[in-house]
C-alpha positions as a Markdown table, in Angstrom:
| # | Residue | x | y | z |
|---|---|---|---|---|
| 1 | Unk | 46.4 | 55.8 | -17.0 |
| 2 | Unk | 49.3 | 57.3 | -15.0 |
| 3 | Unk | 51.5 | 59.8 | -16.7 |
| 4 | Unk | 54.5 | 57.7 | -16.0 |
| 5 | Unk | 53.2 | 55.1 | -18.4 |
| 6 | Unk | 53.9 | 57.4 | -21.4 |
| 7 | Unk | 57.6 | 58.4 | -20.9 |
| 8 | Unk | 59.2 | 60.6 | -23.5 |
| 9 | Unk | 62.7 | 58.9 | -23.6 |
| 10 | Unk | 63.0 | 55.7 | -25.7 |
| 11 | Unk | 64.8 | 53.0 | -23.8 |
| 12 | Unk | 63.9 | 54.5 | -20.4 |
| 13 | Unk | 63.0 | 52.0 | -17.6 |
| 14 | Unk | 59.3 | 53.0 | -17.9 |
| 15 | Unk | 59.2 | 51.6 | -21.5 |
| 16 | Unk | 60.5 | 48.3 | -20.4 |
| 17 | Unk | 58.0 | 45.6 | -19.2 |
| 18 | Unk | 57.5 | 44.8 | -15.6 |
| 19 | Unk | 56.5 | 41.6 | -13.8 |
| 20 | Unk | 53.3 | 41.4 | -11.8 |
| 21 | Unk | 52.9 | 38.7 | -9.1 |
| 22 | Unk | 49.5 | 38.0 | -7.6 |
| 23 | Unk | 49.8 | 36.0 | -4.4 |
| 24 | Unk | 46.5 | 34.3 | -3.4 |
| 25 | Unk | 45.7 | 31.8 | -0.7 |
| 26 | Unk | 46.2 | 28.8 | -3.1 |
| 27 | Unk | 48.1 | 30.0 | -6.1 |
| 28 | Unk | 50.8 | 32.5 | -7.2 |
| 29 | Unk | 50.2 | 33.9 | -10.7 |
| 30 | Unk | 53.0 | 35.9 | -12.3 |
| 31 | Unk | 53.3 | 37.6 | -15.7 |
| 32 | Unk | 55.4 | 40.0 | -17.8 |
| 33 | Unk | 53.3 | 43.0 | -18.6 |
| 34 | Unk | 54.0 | 45.8 | -21.0 |
| 35 | Unk | 52.9 | 49.4 | -20.8 |
| 36 | Unk | 49.6 | 48.8 | -22.5 |
| 37 | Unk | 48.6 | 46.1 | -20.0 |
| 38 | Unk | 49.3 | 43.2 | -22.4 |
| 39 | Unk | 50.6 | 40.0 | -20.7 |
| 40 | Unk | 53.6 | 38.9 | -22.7 |
| 41 | Unk | 54.4 | 35.7 | -20.7 |
| 42 | Unk | 53.0 | 34.1 | -17.6 |
| 43 | Unk | 53.7 | 31.3 | -15.0 |
| 44 | Unk | 52.1 | 29.9 | -11.9 |
| 45 | Unk | 53.1 | 28.3 | -8.6 |
| 46 | Unk | 51.2 | 26.8 | -5.7 |
| 47 | Unk | 51.1 | 29.0 | -2.6 |
| 48 | Unk | 52.8 | 27.4 | 0.5 |
| 49 | Unk | 50.4 | 29.5 | 2.6 |
| 50 | Unk | 51.8 | 28.5 | 6.1 |
| 51 | Unk | 55.5 | 29.0 | 5.3 |
| 52 | Unk | 56.8 | 32.5 | 4.9 |
| 53 | Unk | 60.2 | 31.6 | 3.5 |
| 54 | Unk | 58.6 | 29.1 | 1.0 |
| 55 | Unk | 56.2 | 31.8 | -0.3 |
| 56 | Unk | 59.1 | 34.2 | -1.0 |
| 57 | Unk | 61.1 | 31.4 | -2.6 |
| 58 | Unk | 58.2 | 30.6 | -4.9 |
| 59 | Unk | 57.9 | 34.2 | -5.9 |
| 60 | Unk | 61.7 | 34.4 | -6.6 |
| 61 | Unk | 61.5 | 31.3 | -8.7 |
| 62 | Unk | 58.6 | 32.5 | -10.8 |
| 63 | Unk | 60.3 | 35.9 | -11.4 |
| 64 | Unk | 63.5 | 34.1 | -12.4 |
| 65 | Unk | 61.7 | 32.0 | -14.9 |
| 66 | Unk | 60.0 | 35.1 | -16.5 |
| 67 | Unk | 63.3 | 37.1 | -16.5 |
| 68 | Unk | 65.0 | 34.5 | -18.7 |
| 69 | Unk | 63.0 | 35.7 | -21.7 |
| 70 | Unk | 62.4 | 39.4 | -20.9 |
| 71 | Unk | 64.4 | 42.4 | -19.8 |
| 72 | Unk | 62.2 | 43.8 | -17.0 |
| 73 | Unk | 62.4 | 47.1 | -15.1 |
| 74 | Unk | 60.7 | 46.2 | -11.8 |
| 75 | Unk | 58.4 | 43.7 | -10.0 |
| 76 | Unk | 55.0 | 44.4 | -8.4 |
| 77 | Unk | 53.6 | 42.0 | -5.9 |
| 78 | Unk | 49.9 | 41.9 | -5.1 |
| 79 | Unk | 49.3 | 40.4 | -1.7 |
| 80 | Unk | 46.1 | 39.2 | -0.1 |
| 81 | Unk | 46.6 | 41.2 | 3.1 |
| 82 | Unk | 47.1 | 44.6 | 4.7 |
| 83 | Unk | 50.0 | 46.4 | 3.2 |
| 84 | Unk | 51.6 | 49.5 | 4.8 |
| 85 | Unk | 51.5 | 53.0 | 3.2 |
| 86 | Unk | 55.1 | 52.6 | 2.0 |
| 87 | Unk | 54.0 | 49.6 | -0.1 |
| 88 | Unk | 56.7 | 47.5 | 1.6 |
| 89 | Unk | 55.5 | 45.5 | 4.6 |
| 90 | Unk | 52.6 | 43.1 | 4.8 |
| 91 | Unk | 51.4 | 43.7 | 8.3 |
| 92 | Unk | 48.7 | 41.0 | 8.3 |
| 93 | Unk | 47.3 | 38.5 | 5.9 |
| 94 | Unk | 44.3 | 36.5 | 7.0 |
| 95 | Unk | 45.0 | 33.5 | 4.8 |
| 96 | Unk | 48.8 | 33.5 | 4.7 |
| 97 | Unk | 51.5 | 33.3 | 7.3 |
| 98 | Unk | 52.6 | 37.0 | 7.0 |
| 99 | Unk | 52.7 | 39.1 | 10.1 |
| 100 | Unk | 54.7 | 42.3 | 9.8 |
| 101 | Unk | 56.6 | 40.8 | 7.0 |
| 102 | Unk | 59.2 | 43.1 | 5.2 |
| 103 | Unk | 58.3 | 41.6 | 1.9 |
| 104 | Unk | 59.7 | 44.3 | -0.4 |
| 105 | Unk | 63.1 | 44.3 | 1.3 |
| 106 | Unk | 63.3 | 40.5 | 1.3 |
| 107 | Unk | 62.4 | 40.2 | -2.4 |
| 108 | Unk | 64.7 | 43.1 | -3.5 |
| 109 | Unk | 67.6 | 41.4 | -1.8 |
| 110 | Unk | 67.0 | 38.2 | -3.8 |
| 111 | Unk | 65.9 | 39.7 | -7.1 |
| 112 | Unk | 68.2 | 42.7 | -7.4 |
| 113 | Unk | 65.2 | 44.7 | -8.9 |
| 114 | Unk | 62.9 | 47.4 | -7.5 |
| 115 | Unk | 59.8 | 45.9 | -5.9 |
| 116 | Unk | 56.5 | 47.4 | -5.0 |
| 117 | Unk | 54.0 | 45.5 | -2.7 |
| 118 | Unk | 50.3 | 46.3 | -2.9 |
| 119 | Unk | 47.1 | 44.9 | -1.5 |
| 120 | Unk | 45.6 | 42.5 | -4.1 |
| 121 | Unk | 42.2 | 44.3 | -4.3 |
| 122 | Unk | 43.9 | 47.7 | -4.7 |
| 123 | Unk | 46.0 | 46.2 | -7.5 |
| 124 | Unk | 43.0 | 44.8 | -9.2 |
| 125 | Unk | 41.2 | 48.2 | -9.0 |
| 126 | Unk | 44.2 | 49.9 | -10.6 |
| 127 | Unk | 44.3 | 47.2 | -13.3 |
| 128 | Unk | 40.7 | 47.7 | -14.2 |
| 129 | Unk | 41.0 | 51.5 | -14.0 |
| 130 | Unk | 44.1 | 51.7 | -16.2 |
| 131 | Unk | 43.6 | 48.9 | -18.6 |
| 132 | Unk | 40.1 | 47.4 | -18.1 |
| 133 | Unk | 36.6 | 48.7 | -17.6 |
| 134 | Unk | 37.7 | 52.1 | -16.5 |
| 135 | Unk | 39.7 | 52.6 | -19.7 |
| 136 | Unk | 36.6 | 52.4 | -21.9 |
| 137 | Unk | 35.1 | 55.5 | -20.2 |
| 138 | Unk | 31.6 | 56.1 | -19.0 |
| 139 | Unk | 28.4 | 55.5 | -21.0 |
| 140 | Unk | 28.9 | 58.7 | -22.9 |
| 141 | Unk | 32.5 | 57.7 | -23.7 |
| 142 | Unk | 34.0 | 60.3 | -21.4 |
| 143 | Unk | 37.2 | 59.5 | -19.5 |
| 144 | Unk | 36.7 | 58.5 | -15.9 |
| 145 | Unk | 39.0 | 59.5 | -13.1 |
| 146 | Unk | 37.2 | 58.2 | -10.1 |
| 147 | Unk | 36.1 | 54.5 | -9.8 |
| 148 | Unk | 35.3 | 51.9 | -7.2 |
| 149 | Unk | 36.0 | 48.3 | -7.8 |
| 150 | Unk | 33.9 | 45.7 | -5.9 |
| 151 | Unk | 35.1 | 42.1 | -6.2 |
| 152 | Unk | 32.3 | 39.7 | -5.3 |
| 153 | Unk | 34.1 | 36.4 | -4.7 |
| 154 | Unk | 34.1 | 34.2 | -1.6 |
| 155 | Unk | 34.3 | 37.5 | 0.3 |
| 156 | Unk | 33.8 | 41.1 | -0.8 |
| 157 | Unk | 36.9 | 43.0 | -1.8 |
| 158 | Unk | 37.3 | 46.6 | -2.8 |
| 159 | Unk | 39.6 | 49.2 | -4.3 |
| 160 | Unk | 39.2 | 52.9 | -4.9 |
| 161 | Unk | 40.8 | 55.3 | -7.4 |
| 162 | Unk | 40.1 | 59.0 | -6.8 |
| 163 | Unk | 41.5 | 61.7 | -9.1 |
| 164 | Unk | 43.6 | 59.1 | -11.1 |
| 165 | Unk | 45.3 | 58.0 | -7.9 |
| 166 | Unk | 44.8 | 54.8 | -5.9 |
| 167 | Unk | 43.4 | 55.6 | -2.5 |
| 168 | Unk | 45.5 | 54.0 | 0.2 |
| 169 | Unk | 44.9 | 56.0 | 3.3 |
| 170 | Unk | 47.1 | 57.1 | 6.1 |
| 171 | Unk | 48.2 | 53.6 | 7.1 |
| 172 | Unk | 47.8 | 52.0 | 3.7 |
| 173 | Unk | 44.6 | 50.1 | 4.6 |
| 174 | Unk | 42.0 | 52.0 | 2.7 |
| 175 | Unk | 39.5 | 50.2 | 0.5 |
| 176 | Unk | 38.4 | 47.4 | 2.9 |
| 177 | Unk | 34.9 | 48.0 | 1.7 |
| 178 | Unk | 33.7 | 44.5 | 2.6 |
| 179 | Unk | 34.2 | 45.3 | 6.3 |
| 180 | Unk | 31.9 | 48.3 | 6.4 |
| 181 | Unk | 29.3 | 47.3 | 9.0 |
| 182 | Unk | 25.8 | 47.3 | 7.5 |
| 183 | Unk | 23.9 | 45.2 | 10.1 |
| 184 | Unk | 24.5 | 45.9 | 13.8 |
| 185 | Unk | 25.0 | 42.6 | 15.6 |
| 186 | Unk | 24.6 | 40.7 | 12.3 |
| 187 | Unk | 26.4 | 37.6 | 11.1 |
| 188 | Unk | 29.9 | 37.1 | 12.5 |
| 189 | Unk | 32.6 | 38.0 | 10.0 |
| 190 | Unk | 36.0 | 36.4 | 9.6 |
| 191 | Unk | 37.5 | 39.8 | 10.7 |
| 192 | Unk | 36.0 | 39.2 | 14.1 |
| 193 | Unk | 33.2 | 41.8 | 13.9 |
| 194 | Unk | 29.5 | 41.3 | 13.2 |
| 195 | Unk | 27.4 | 42.6 | 10.4 |
| 196 | Unk | 30.1 | 43.4 | 7.8 |
| 197 | Unk | 28.9 | 44.1 | 4.3 |
| 198 | Unk | 30.7 | 41.0 | 2.9 |
| 199 | Unk | 28.5 | 38.8 | 5.1 |
| 200 | Unk | 25.6 | 39.8 | 3.0 |
| 201 | Unk | 27.1 | 40.7 | -0.4 |
| 202 | Unk | 29.5 | 37.8 | -1.2 |
| 203 | Unk | 29.7 | 34.3 | -2.5 |
| 204 | Unk | 29.9 | 33.1 | 1.1 |
| 205 | Unk | 26.5 | 34.8 | 1.8 |
| 206 | Unk | 25.0 | 33.4 | -1.4 |
| 207 | Unk | 26.0 | 29.8 | -0.4 |
| 208 | Unk | 24.8 | 30.3 | 3.2 |
| 209 | Unk | 21.3 | 31.4 | 2.0 |
| 210 | Unk | 21.1 | 28.7 | -0.6 |
| 211 | Unk | 21.9 | 26.0 | 1.9 |
| 212 | Unk | 19.5 | 27.4 | 4.5 |
| 213 | Unk | 16.8 | 27.3 | 1.9 |
| 214 | Unk | 17.5 | 23.7 | 1.1 |
| 215 | Unk | 17.6 | 22.7 | 4.8 |
| 216 | Unk | 14.1 | 24.1 | 5.2 |
| 217 | Unk | 12.8 | 21.2 | 3.0 |
| 218 | Unk | 11.1 | 23.5 | 0.5 |
| 219 | Unk | 10.6 | 22.0 | -3.0 |
| 220 | Unk | 11.9 | 25.3 | -4.3 |
| 221 | Unk | 15.4 | 24.1 | -3.6 |
| 222 | Unk | 15.0 | 20.9 | -5.6 |
| 223 | Unk | 17.2 | 22.0 | -8.5 |
| 224 | Unk | 19.9 | 23.2 | -6.2 |
| 225 | Unk | 20.0 | 20.0 | -4.4 |
| 226 | Unk | 20.0 | 18.0 | -7.7 |
| 227 | Unk | 23.0 | 20.0 | -8.9 |
| 228 | Unk | 24.8 | 19.3 | -5.6 |
| 229 | Unk | 24.2 | 15.6 | -5.8 |
| 230 | Unk | 21.5 | 15.7 | -3.0 |
| 231 | Unk | 24.0 | 17.1 | -0.4 |
| 232 | Unk | 22.8 | 20.3 | 1.2 |
| 233 | Unk | 26.4 | 21.1 | 2.3 |
| 234 | Unk | 27.5 | 20.5 | -1.3 |
| 235 | Unk | 25.6 | 23.5 | -2.7 |
| 236 | Unk | 28.1 | 26.0 | -4.1 |
| 237 | Unk | 27.8 | 29.4 | -5.7 |
| 238 | Unk | 28.2 | 28.1 | -9.3 |
| 239 | Unk | 25.2 | 25.8 | -8.7 |
| 240 | Unk | 23.1 | 28.8 | -7.9 |
| 241 | Unk | 24.3 | 30.6 | -11.0 |
| 242 | Unk | 23.6 | 27.6 | -13.2 |
| 243 | Unk | 20.1 | 27.0 | -11.8 |
| 244 | Unk | 19.3 | 30.7 | -12.2 |
| 245 | Unk | 20.5 | 30.7 | -15.8 |
| 246 | Unk | 18.1 | 27.8 | -16.3 |
| 247 | Unk | 15.2 | 29.9 | -14.9 |
| 248 | Unk | 15.0 | 28.2 | -11.5 |
| 249 | Unk | 12.8 | 30.6 | -9.4 |
| 250 | Unk | 14.6 | 30.0 | -6.1 |
| 251 | Unk | 18.1 | 30.6 | -7.6 |
| 252 | Unk | 16.9 | 33.7 | -9.4 |
| 253 | Unk | 15.6 | 35.1 | -6.1 |
| 254 | Unk | 18.8 | 34.2 | -4.3 |
| 255 | Unk | 20.9 | 36.2 | -6.8 |
| 256 | Unk | 18.4 | 39.0 | -6.7 |
| 257 | Unk | 18.7 | 39.2 | -2.9 |
| 258 | Unk | 22.5 | 39.2 | -3.2 |
| 259 | Unk | 22.2 | 42.0 | -5.9 |
| 260 | Unk | 20.0 | 44.0 | -3.5 |
| 261 | Unk | 22.7 | 43.9 | -0.8 |
| 262 | Unk | 25.4 | 44.9 | -3.4 |
| 263 | Unk | 23.3 | 47.8 | -4.7 |
| 264 | Unk | 22.3 | 49.2 | -1.4 |
| 265 | Unk | 25.8 | 49.1 | 0.0 |
| 266 | Unk | 27.2 | 50.6 | -3.2 |
| 267 | Unk | 24.8 | 53.6 | -2.8 |
| 268 | Unk | 26.4 | 54.3 | 0.6 |
| 269 | Unk | 29.9 | 54.1 | -0.8 |
| 270 | Unk | 28.9 | 56.5 | -3.6 |
| 271 | Unk | 27.5 | 58.9 | -1.0 |
| 272 | Unk | 31.0 | 59.0 | 0.6 |
| 273 | Unk | 33.2 | 58.9 | -2.5 |
| 274 | Unk | 31.2 | 60.1 | -5.5 |
| 275 | Unk | 32.9 | 57.9 | -8.2 |
| 276 | Unk | 32.0 | 58.1 | -11.9 |
| 277 | Unk | 31.8 | 54.3 | -12.2 |
| 278 | Unk | 31.3 | 51.2 | -10.1 |
| 279 | Unk | 33.1 | 48.1 | -11.5 |
| 280 | Unk | 31.9 | 44.7 | -10.5 |
| 281 | Unk | 34.4 | 41.8 | -10.6 |
| 282 | Unk | 35.0 | 38.5 | -8.9 |
| 283 | Unk | 33.7 | 35.0 | -9.5 |
| 284 | Unk | 30.1 | 35.7 | -8.5 |
| 285 | Unk | 29.8 | 38.5 | -11.1 |
| 286 | Unk | 29.8 | 35.8 | -13.7 |
| 287 | Unk | 26.1 | 35.6 | -13.1 |
| 288 | Unk | 25.9 | 38.7 | -15.2 |
| 289 | Unk | 22.6 | 40.6 | -15.3 |
| 290 | Unk | 20.9 | 38.1 | -13.0 |
| 291 | Unk | 23.0 | 39.8 | -10.3 |
| 292 | Unk | 23.7 | 43.2 | -11.8 |
| 293 | Unk | 20.2 | 44.2 | -12.7 |
| 294 | Unk | 18.9 | 43.7 | -9.1 |
| 295 | Unk | 22.0 | 45.5 | -7.9 |
| 296 | Unk | 21.4 | 48.5 | -10.2 |
| 297 | Unk | 17.8 | 48.7 | -9.2 |
| 298 | Unk | 18.6 | 48.7 | -5.5 |
| 299 | Unk | 21.4 | 51.2 | -6.0 |
| 300 | Unk | 19.0 | 53.5 | -7.9 |
| 301 | Unk | 16.4 | 53.3 | -5.1 |
| 302 | Unk | 19.0 | 54.2 | -2.4 |
| 303 | Unk | 21.2 | 56.7 | -4.1 |
| 304 | Unk | 21.4 | 60.1 | -2.4 |
| 305 | Unk | 20.3 | 62.9 | -4.7 |
| 306 | Unk | 19.0 | 60.4 | -7.2 |
| 307 | Unk | 17.6 | 62.2 | -10.2 |
| 308 | Unk | 19.9 | 65.2 | -9.6 |
| 309 | Unk | 23.3 | 63.8 | -10.3 |
| 310 | Unk | 25.0 | 62.2 | -13.3 |
| 311 | Unk | 24.3 | 58.5 | -13.9 |
| 312 | Unk | 26.8 | 56.2 | -12.2 |
| 313 | Unk | 27.1 | 53.0 | -14.3 |
| 314 | Unk | 27.7 | 49.5 | -12.9 |
| 315 | Unk | 30.1 | 47.9 | -15.3 |
| 316 | Unk | 31.4 | 44.4 | -15.3 |
| 317 | Unk | 35.2 | 44.0 | -14.9 |
| 318 | Unk | 37.1 | 43.2 | -18.1 |
| 319 | Unk | 40.4 | 41.7 | -16.9 |
| 320 | Unk | 39.2 | 38.7 | -15.0 |
| 321 | Unk | 41.8 | 36.9 | -12.9 |
| 322 | Unk | 44.6 | 38.9 | -14.5 |
| 323 | Unk | 43.4 | 42.3 | -13.0 |
| 324 | Unk | 45.7 | 42.1 | -9.9 |
| 325 | Unk | 48.7 | 40.9 | -11.9 |
| 326 | Unk | 48.3 | 43.6 | -14.5 |
| 327 | Unk | 47.5 | 46.3 | -12.0 |
| 328 | Unk | 50.5 | 45.7 | -9.7 |
| 329 | Unk | 52.8 | 45.4 | -12.7 |
| 330 | Unk | 51.6 | 48.8 | -13.8 |
| 331 | Unk | 52.1 | 50.2 | -10.3 |
| 332 | Unk | 55.6 | 48.9 | -10.2 |
| 333 | Unk | 56.3 | 50.7 | -13.5 |
| 334 | Unk | 55.0 | 54.0 | -12.0 |
């Protein structure tokens, strides 16, 4: 937790709640968050992804609704895109219409409140560090100061906290862990490159492998096809998780393969950053130990100096879909 979350002066702005707004490709989630990470009130809007002005109007409307019942000090906005080092401009958003968008200035003009803009994965990492899995400490109960969050959803997101500080980098773009290249000339990624880690360690990768298995005509895919109504292209990640939970061999192996990619990639990240904890979040992480145990095993096999360094736990995220909202509200308070 940052020192600015424990101010000494009652009534100071840091003691007042803040609003966190998490802007995704389909929805805008906003909430009033207090200094302990507790969500006091929340609201939602649809994301008009192709209309810059409409996105900002939806954020302003959501904040106005929440302010009617709460005296707030600031607003934090978690954006699914590249945010500059000044936490002000969204330079590029792959699934939204923002291109060099001065989001902070625009929102401050409409809201009359201080605004902080942060990448959504960074915000989620801070939320888990300050108020989620990182808050509970390591396996021995000791405080952790260095964590890496991996969000395994449709893609692979990441956020890094080093020395109790969110790592943003020189341009503000640090933490794009899903776009570390792991397979030269591998699968084409949405970023334009080939072989990015998220092409092998994500929900998209899981679905691709499951559908390829079913297209091969093997009877091993029978349960997956049944869950998808007989449509190969209808197979989705939750079908794989459900089948694996039922003990389906093919689904268990698919999750194990995904876990191996996560674990091996995480070992490389640890070699560079040496965190005390890896936090695993995102929708695919709901598979639990069916995913995490193979990830832990692959991580242990590939870890540099294994056997001669402190244990680095893989911990499930605790805040769920609220991580970004809580994290960016906390960053706005700081």
